[in-house]
PDB file of C-alpha atoms and ligand atoms in Angstrom:
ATOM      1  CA  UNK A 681     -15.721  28.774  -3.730  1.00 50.00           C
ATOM      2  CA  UNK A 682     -15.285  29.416  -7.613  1.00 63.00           C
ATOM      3  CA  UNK A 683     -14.970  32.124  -9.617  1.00 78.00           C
ATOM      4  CA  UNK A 684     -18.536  33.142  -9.012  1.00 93.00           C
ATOM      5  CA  UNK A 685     -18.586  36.396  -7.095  1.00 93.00           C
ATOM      6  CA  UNK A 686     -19.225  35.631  -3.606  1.00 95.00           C
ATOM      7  CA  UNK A 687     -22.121  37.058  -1.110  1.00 97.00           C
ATOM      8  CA  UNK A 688     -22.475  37.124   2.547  1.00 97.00           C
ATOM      9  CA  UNK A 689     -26.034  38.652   3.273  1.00 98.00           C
ATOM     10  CA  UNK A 690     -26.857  39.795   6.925  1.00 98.00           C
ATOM     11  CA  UNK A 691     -30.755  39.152   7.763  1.00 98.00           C
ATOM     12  CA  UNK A 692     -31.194  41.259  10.891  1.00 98.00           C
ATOM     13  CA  UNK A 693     -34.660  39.916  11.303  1.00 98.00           C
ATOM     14  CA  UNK A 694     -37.038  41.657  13.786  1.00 98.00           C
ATOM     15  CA  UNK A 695     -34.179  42.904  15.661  1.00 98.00           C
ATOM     16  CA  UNK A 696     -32.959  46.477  16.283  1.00 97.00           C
ATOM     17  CA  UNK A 697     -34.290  50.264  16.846  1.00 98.00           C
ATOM     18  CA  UNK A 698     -33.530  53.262  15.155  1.00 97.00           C
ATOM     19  CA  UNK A 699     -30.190  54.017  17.703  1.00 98.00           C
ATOM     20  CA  UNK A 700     -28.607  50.029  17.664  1.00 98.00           C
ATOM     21  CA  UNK A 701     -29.124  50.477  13.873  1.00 97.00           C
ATOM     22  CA  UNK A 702     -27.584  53.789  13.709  1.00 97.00           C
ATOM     23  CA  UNK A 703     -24.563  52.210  15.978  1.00 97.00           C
ATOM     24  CA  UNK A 704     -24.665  48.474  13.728  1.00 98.00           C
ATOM     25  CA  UNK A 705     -23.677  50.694  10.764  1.00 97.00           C
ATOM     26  CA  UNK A 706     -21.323  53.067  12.072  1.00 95.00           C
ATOM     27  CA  UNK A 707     -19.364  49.597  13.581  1.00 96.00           C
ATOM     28  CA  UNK A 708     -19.667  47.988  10.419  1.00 95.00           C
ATOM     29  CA  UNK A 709     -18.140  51.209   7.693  1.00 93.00           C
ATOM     30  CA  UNK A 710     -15.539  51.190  10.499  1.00 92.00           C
ATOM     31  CA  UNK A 711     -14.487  47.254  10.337  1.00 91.00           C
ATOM     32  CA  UNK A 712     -15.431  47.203   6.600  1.00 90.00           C
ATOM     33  CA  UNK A 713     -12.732  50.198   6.055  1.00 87.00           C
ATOM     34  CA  UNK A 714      -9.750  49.342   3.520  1.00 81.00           C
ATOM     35  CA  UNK A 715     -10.957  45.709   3.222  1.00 80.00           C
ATOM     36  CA  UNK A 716     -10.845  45.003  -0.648  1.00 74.00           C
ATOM     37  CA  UNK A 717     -14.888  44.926  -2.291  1.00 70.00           C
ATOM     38  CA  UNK A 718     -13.235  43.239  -5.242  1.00 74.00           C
ATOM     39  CA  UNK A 719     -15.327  40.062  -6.316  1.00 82.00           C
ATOM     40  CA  UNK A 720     -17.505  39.894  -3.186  1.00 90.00           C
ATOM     41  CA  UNK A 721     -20.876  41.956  -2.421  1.00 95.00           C
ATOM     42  CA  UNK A 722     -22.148  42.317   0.863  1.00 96.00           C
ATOM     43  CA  UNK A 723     -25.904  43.226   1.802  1.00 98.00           C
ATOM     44  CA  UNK A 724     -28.098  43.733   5.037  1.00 98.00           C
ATOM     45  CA  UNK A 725     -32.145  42.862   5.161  1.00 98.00           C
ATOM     46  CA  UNK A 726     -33.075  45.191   7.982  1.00 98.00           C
ATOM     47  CA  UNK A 727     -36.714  45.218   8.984  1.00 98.00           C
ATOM     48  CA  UNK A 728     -38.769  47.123   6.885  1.00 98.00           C
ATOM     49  CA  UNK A 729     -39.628  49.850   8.857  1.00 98.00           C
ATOM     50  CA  UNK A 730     -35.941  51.100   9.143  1.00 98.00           C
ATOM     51  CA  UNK A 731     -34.938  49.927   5.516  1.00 98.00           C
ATOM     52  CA  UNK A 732     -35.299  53.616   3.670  1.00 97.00           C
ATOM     53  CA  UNK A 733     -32.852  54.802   6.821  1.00 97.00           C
ATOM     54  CA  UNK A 734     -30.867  52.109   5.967  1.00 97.00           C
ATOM     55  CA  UNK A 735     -30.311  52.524   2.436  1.00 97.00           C
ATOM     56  CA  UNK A 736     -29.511  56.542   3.247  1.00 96.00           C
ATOM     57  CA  UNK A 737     -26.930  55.868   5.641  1.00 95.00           C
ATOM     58  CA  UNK A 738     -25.690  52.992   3.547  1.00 94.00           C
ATOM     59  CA  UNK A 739     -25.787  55.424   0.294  1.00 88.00           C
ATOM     60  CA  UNK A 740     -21.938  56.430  -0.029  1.00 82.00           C
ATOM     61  CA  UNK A 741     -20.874  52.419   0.728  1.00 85.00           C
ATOM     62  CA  UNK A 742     -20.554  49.482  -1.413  1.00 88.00           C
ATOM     63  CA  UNK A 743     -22.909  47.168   1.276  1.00 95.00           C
ATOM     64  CA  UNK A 744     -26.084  46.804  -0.839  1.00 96.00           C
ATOM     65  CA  UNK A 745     -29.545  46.730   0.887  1.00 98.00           C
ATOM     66  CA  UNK A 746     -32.784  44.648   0.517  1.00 98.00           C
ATOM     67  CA  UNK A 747     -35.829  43.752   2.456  1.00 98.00           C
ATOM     68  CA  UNK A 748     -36.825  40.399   4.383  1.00 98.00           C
ATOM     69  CA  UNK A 749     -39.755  39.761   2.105  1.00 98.00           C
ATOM     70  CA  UNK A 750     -42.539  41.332   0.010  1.00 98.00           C
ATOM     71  CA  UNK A 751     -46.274  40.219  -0.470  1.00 98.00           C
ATOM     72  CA  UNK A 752     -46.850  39.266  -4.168  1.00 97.00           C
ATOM     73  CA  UNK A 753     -49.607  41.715  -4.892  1.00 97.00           C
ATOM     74  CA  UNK A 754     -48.762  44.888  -6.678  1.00 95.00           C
ATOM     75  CA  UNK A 755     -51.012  46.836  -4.536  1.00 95.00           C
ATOM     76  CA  UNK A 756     -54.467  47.631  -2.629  1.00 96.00           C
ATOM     77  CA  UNK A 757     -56.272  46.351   0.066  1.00 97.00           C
ATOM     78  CA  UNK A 758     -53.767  44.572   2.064  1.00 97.00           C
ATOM     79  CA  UNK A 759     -53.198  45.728   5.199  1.00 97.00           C
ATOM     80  CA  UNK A 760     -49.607  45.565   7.114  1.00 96.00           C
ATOM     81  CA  UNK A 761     -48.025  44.554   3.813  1.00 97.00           C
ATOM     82  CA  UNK A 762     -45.336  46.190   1.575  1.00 98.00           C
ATOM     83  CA  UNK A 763     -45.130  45.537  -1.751  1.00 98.00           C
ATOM     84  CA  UNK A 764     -41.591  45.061  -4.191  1.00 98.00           C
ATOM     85  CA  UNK A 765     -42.288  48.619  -5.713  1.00 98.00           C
ATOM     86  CA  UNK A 766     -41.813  50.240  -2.631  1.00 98.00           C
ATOM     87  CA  UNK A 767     -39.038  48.346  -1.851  1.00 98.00           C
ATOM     88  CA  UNK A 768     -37.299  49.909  -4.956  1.00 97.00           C
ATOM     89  CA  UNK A 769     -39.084  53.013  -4.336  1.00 98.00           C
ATOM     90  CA  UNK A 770     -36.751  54.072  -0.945  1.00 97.00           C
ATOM     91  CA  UNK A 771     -33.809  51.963  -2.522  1.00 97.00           C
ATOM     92  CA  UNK A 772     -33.778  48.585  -1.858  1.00 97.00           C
ATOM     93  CA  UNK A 773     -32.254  46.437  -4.513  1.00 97.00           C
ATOM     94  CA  UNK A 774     -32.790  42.825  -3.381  1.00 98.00           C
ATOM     95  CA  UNK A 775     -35.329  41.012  -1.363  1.00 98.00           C
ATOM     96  CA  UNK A 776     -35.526  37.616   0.484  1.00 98.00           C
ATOM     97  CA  UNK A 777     -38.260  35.185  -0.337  1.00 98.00           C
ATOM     98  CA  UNK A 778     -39.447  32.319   1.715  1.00 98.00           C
ATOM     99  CA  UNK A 779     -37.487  32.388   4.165  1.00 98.00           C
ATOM    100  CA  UNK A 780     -38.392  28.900   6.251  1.00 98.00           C
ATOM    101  CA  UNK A 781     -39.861  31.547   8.758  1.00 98.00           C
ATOM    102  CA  UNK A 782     -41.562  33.604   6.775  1.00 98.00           C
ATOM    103  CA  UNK A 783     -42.750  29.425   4.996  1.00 98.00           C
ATOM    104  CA  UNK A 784     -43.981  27.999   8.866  1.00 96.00           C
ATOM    105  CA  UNK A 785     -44.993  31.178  10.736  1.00 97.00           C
ATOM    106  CA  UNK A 786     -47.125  33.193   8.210  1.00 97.00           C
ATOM    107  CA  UNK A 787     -47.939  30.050   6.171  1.00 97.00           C
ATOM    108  CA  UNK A 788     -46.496  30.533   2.707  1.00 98.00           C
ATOM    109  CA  UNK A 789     -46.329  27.547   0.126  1.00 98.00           C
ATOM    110  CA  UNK A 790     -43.966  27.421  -2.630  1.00 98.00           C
ATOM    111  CA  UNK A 791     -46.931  28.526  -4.728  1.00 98.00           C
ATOM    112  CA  UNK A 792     -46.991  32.074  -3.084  1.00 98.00           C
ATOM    113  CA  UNK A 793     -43.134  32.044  -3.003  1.00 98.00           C
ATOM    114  CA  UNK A 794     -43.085  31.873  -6.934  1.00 98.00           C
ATOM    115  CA  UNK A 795     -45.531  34.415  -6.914  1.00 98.00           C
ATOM    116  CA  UNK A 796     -43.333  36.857  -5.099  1.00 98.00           C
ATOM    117  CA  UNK A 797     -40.679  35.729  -7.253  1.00 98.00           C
ATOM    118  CA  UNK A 798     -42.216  36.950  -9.993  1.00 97.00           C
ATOM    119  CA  UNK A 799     -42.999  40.219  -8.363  1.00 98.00           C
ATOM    120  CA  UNK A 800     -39.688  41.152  -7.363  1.00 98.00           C
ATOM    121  CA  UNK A 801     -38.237  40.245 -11.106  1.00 97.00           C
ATOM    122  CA  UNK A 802     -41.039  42.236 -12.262  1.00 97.00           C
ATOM    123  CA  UNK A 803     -40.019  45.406 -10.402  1.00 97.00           C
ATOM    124  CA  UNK A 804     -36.481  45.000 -11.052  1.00 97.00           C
ATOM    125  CA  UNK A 805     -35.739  43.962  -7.259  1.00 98.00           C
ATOM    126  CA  UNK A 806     -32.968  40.822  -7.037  1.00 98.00           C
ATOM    127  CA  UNK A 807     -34.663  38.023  -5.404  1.00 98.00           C
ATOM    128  CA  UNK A 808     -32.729  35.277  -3.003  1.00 98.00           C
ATOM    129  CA  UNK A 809     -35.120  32.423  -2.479  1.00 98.00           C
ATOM    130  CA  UNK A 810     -34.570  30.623   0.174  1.00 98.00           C
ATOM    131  CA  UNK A 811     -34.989  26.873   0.289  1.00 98.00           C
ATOM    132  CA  UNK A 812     -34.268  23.698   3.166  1.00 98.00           C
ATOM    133  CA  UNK A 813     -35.589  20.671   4.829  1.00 98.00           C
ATOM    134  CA  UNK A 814     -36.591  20.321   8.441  1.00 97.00           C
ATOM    135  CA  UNK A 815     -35.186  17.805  10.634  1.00 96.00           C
ATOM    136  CA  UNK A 816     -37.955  15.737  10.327  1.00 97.00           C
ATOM    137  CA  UNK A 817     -37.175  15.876   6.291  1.00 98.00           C
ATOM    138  CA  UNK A 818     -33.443  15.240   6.352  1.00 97.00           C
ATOM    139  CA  UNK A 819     -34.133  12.433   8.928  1.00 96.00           C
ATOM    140  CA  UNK A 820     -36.549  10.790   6.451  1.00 98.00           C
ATOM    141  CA  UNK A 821     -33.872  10.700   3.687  1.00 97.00           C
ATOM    142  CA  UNK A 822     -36.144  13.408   1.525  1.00 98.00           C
ATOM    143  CA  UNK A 823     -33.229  16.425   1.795  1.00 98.00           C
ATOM    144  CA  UNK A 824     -32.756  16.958  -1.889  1.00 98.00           C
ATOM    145  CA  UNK A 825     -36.345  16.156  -2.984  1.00 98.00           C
ATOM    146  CA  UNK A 826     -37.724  19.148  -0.573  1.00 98.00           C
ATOM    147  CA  UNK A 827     -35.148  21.647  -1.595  1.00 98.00           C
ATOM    148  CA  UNK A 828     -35.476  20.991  -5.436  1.00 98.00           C
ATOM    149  CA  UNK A 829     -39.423  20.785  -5.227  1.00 98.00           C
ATOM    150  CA  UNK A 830     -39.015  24.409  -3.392  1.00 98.00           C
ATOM    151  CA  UNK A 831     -36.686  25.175  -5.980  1.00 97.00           C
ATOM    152  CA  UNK A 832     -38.419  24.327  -8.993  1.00 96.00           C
ATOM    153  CA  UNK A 833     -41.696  25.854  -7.745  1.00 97.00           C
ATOM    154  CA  UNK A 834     -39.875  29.073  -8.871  1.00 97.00           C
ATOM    155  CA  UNK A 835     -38.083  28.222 -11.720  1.00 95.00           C
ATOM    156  CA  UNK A 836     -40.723  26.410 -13.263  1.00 94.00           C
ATOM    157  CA  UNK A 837     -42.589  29.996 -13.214  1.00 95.00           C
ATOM    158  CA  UNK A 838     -39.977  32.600 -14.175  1.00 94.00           C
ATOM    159  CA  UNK A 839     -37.795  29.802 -16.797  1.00 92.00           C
ATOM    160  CA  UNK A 840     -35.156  31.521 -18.315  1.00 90.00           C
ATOM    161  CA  UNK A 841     -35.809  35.157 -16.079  1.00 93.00           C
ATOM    162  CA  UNK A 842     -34.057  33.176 -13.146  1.00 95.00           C
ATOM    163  CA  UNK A 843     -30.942  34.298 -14.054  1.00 92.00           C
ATOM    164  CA  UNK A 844     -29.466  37.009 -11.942  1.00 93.00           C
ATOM    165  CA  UNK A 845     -31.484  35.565  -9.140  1.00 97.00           C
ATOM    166  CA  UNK A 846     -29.811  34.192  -5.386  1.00 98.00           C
ATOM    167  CA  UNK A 847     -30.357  30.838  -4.043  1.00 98.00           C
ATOM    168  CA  UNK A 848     -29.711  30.292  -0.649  1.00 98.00           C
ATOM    169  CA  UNK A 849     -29.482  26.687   0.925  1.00 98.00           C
ATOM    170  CA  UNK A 850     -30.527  27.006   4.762  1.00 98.00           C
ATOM    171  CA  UNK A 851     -31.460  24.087   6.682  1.00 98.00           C
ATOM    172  CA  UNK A 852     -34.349  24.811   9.088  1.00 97.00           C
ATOM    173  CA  UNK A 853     -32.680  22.586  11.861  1.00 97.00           C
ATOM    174  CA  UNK A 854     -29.467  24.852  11.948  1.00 97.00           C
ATOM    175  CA  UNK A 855     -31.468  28.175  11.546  1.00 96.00           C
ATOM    176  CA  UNK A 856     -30.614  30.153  14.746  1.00 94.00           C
ATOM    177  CA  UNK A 857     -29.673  26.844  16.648  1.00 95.00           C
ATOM    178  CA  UNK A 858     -26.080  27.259  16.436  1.00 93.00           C
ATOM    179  CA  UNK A 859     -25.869  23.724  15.018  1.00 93.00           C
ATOM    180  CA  UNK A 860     -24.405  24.581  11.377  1.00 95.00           C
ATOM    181  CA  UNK A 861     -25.029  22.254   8.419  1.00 95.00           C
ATOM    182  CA  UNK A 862     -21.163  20.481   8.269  1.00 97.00           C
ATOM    183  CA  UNK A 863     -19.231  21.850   5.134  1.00 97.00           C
ATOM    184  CA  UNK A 864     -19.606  17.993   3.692  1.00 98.00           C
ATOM    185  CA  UNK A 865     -23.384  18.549   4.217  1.00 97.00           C
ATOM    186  CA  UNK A 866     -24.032  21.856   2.846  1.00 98.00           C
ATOM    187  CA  UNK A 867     -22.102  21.257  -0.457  1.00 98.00           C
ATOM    188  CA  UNK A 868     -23.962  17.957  -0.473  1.00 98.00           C
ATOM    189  CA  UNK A 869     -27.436  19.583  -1.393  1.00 98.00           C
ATOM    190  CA  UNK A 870     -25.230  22.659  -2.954  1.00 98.00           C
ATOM    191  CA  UNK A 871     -23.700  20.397  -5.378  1.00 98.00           C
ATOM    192  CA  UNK A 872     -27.291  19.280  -5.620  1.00 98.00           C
ATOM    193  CA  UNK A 873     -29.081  22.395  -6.522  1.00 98.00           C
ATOM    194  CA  UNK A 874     -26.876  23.474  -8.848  1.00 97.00           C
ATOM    195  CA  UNK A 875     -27.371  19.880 -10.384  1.00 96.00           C
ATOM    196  CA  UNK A 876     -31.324  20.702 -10.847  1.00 97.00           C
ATOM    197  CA  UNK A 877     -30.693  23.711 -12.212  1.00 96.00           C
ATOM    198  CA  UNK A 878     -27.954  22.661 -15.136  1.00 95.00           C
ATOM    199  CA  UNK A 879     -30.876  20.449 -15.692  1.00 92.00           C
ATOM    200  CA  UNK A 880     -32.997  23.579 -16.998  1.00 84.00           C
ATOM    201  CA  UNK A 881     -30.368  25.212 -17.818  1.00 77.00           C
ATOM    202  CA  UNK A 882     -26.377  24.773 -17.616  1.00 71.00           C
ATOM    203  CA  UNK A 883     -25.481  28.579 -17.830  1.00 74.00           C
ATOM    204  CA  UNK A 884     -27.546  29.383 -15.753  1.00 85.00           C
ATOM    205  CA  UNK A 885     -26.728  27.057 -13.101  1.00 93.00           C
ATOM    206  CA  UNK A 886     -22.694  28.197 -13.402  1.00 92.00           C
ATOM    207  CA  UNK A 887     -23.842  31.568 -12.792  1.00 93.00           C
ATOM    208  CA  UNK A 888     -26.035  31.168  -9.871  1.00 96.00           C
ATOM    209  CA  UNK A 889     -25.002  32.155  -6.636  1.00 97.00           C
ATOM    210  CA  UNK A 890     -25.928  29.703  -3.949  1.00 98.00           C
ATOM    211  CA  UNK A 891     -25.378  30.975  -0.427  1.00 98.00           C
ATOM    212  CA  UNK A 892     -25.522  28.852   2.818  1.00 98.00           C
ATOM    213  CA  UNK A 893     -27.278  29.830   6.042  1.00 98.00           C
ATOM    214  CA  UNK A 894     -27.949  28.656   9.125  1.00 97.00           C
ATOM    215  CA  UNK A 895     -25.947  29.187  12.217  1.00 96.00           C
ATOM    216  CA  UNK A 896     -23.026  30.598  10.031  1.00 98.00           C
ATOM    217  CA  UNK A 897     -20.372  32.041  12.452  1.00 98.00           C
ATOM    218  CA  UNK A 898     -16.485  33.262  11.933  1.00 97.00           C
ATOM    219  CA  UNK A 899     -15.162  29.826  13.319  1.00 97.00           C
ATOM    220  CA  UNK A 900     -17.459  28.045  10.832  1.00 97.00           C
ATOM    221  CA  UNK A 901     -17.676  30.265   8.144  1.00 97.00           C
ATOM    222  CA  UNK A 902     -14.274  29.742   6.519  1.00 96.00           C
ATOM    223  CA  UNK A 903     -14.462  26.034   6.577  1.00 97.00           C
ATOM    224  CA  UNK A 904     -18.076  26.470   4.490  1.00 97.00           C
ATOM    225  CA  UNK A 905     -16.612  28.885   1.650  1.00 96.00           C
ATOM    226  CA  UNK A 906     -13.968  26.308   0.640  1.00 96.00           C
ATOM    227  CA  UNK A 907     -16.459  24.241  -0.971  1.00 97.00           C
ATOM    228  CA  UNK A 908     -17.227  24.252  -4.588  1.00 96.00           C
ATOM    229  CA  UNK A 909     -20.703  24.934  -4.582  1.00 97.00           C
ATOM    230  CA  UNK A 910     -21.107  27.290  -1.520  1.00 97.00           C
ATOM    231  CA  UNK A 911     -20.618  31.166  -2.770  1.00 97.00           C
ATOM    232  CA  UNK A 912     -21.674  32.723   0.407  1.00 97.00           C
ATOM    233  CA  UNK A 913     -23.490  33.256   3.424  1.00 98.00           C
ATOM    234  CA  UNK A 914     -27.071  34.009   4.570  1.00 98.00           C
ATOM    235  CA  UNK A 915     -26.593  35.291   8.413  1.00 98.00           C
ATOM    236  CA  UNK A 916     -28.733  35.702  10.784  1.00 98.00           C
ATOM    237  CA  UNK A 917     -27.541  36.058  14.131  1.00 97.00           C
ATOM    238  CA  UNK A 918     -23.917  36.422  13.726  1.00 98.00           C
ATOM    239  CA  UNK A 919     -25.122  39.397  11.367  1.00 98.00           C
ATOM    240  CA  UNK A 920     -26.663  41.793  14.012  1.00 98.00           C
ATOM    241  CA  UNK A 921     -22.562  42.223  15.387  1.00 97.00           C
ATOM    242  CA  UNK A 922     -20.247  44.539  13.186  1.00 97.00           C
ATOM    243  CA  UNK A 923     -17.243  42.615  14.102  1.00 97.00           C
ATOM    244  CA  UNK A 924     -19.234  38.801  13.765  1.00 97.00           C
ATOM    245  CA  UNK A 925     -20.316  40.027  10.158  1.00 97.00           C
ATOM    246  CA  UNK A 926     -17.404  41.714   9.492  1.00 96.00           C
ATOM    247  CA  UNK A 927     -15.132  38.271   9.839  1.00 96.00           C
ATOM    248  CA  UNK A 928     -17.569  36.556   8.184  1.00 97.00           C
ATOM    249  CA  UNK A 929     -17.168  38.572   5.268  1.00 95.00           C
ATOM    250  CA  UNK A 930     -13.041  38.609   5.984  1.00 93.00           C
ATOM    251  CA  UNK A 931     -13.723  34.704   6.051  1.00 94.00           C
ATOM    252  CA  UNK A 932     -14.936  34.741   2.428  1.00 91.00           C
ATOM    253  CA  UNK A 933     -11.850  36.854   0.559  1.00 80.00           C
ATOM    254  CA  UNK A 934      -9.595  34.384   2.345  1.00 66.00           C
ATOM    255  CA  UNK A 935     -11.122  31.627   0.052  1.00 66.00           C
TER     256      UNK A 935
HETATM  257  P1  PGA B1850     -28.928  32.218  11.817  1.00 63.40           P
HETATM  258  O1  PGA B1850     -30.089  32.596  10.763  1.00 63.40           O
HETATM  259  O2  PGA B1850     -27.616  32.644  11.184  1.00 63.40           O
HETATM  260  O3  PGA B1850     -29.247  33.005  13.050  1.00 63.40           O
HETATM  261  O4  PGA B1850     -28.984  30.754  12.012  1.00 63.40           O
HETATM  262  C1  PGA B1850     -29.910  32.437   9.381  1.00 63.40           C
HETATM  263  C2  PGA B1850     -31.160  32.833   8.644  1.00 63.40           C
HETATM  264  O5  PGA B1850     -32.260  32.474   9.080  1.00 63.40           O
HETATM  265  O6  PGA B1850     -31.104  33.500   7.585  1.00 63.40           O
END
């Protein structure tokens, strides 16, 4: 890890109820206590419906909040959907964008992904677009072209606004598989991002925060942080224990 301050991100999916929340955070402000915030940032992506109680109960902590995606209209006819405003409106600050379940399940290409990009710079939200291969992919040698082509969908749109923005590396075959990228492969397309984007631009790319995810644990995570290019974690399952996520975050001072 480098000098960039480091994330680890907790995406509890559609996990949870109001009480297992309630008890999540409680665990967490008691592992989290004394533990030095000091050039790391920490941030949970609960489901929408509990985010506002989230944020509230969150309110006097450093452990930002965000939601697990947007649509990329503004607003109107479109049922089941939140938009980025209202995301800011109860307090969220970030929000994932095509996530590789959010890409295969409800069908988004890297066309709408830009698009709710764009929204969530509009609005003021922090985006962390998420980008990886599929098995299939890595097996066919195509690793780096997929992840830059998913990449550059977004920066070609928002240019120099990408700044400020989250990347986060997550290879669909380790996404709740338990079979983590190896450090040596992560930093490989890490290293490899952060390549395309000194190619648009080389401040930008020094800046950027690039988080891993995908079957990120407390046995693994240490081993991932070490690398140059890998400022953090995207977690899924490991996220939805306090003392898992808690570790994990433990995992990234230690670097
Ligand atoms: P996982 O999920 O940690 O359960 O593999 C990561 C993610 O999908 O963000």
């Amino acid at each position: 890890m480098s000098s960039r301050a480091s994330v680890i991100a907790g995406n509890w999916k559609m996990n949870g109820t109001a009480a297992s929340i309630d008890r999540l955070l409680t665990d967490m402000a008691r592992e989290l206590s004394g533990l030095e915030q000091e050039n790391r940032e920490i941030l949970v992506f609960p489901p929408h419906i509990y985010l506002q109680r989230v944020v509230q109960m969150l309110a006097p902590s450093m452990v930002g909040v965000g939601s697990q995606d947007v649509d990329a209209r503004e607003d109107g006819a479109v049922t089941g959907a939140i938009s980025a405003s209202m995301v800011r409106d109860v307090g969220g600050k970030y929000s994932i964008i095509g996530h590789s379940e959010r890409r295969a399940l409800f069908g988004e290409s890297d066309e709408v992904v830009a698009d709710k990009f764009e929204r969530c710079l509009e609005v003021g939200l922090v985006p962390i677009v998420c980008v990886g291969e599929t098995l299939q992919e890595r097996d066919a040698g195509s690793t780096v072209e997929v992840v830059t082509r998913q990449l550059g969908a977004v920066t070609g749109r928002v240019g120099e606004k990408f700044t400020g923005a989250l990347v986060a590396y997550e290879p669909v075959w380790a996404i709740g598989t338990g079979k983590s990228a190896t450090p040596v492969q992560a930093e490989e397309v890490h290293g490899a991002l952060r390549d395309f984007l000194a190619g648009e631009d080389s401040g930008q790319a020094e800046q950027t925060r690039i988080l891993y995810g995908g079957s990120v644990t407390p046995e693994n995570a240490g081993a991932l942080f070490k690398q140059d290019n890998i400022d953090g974690a995207l977690v899924g399952g490991a996220s939805l224990k306090a003392t898992s996520f808690v570790e994990i975050c433990k995992a990234a001072e230690k670097v």
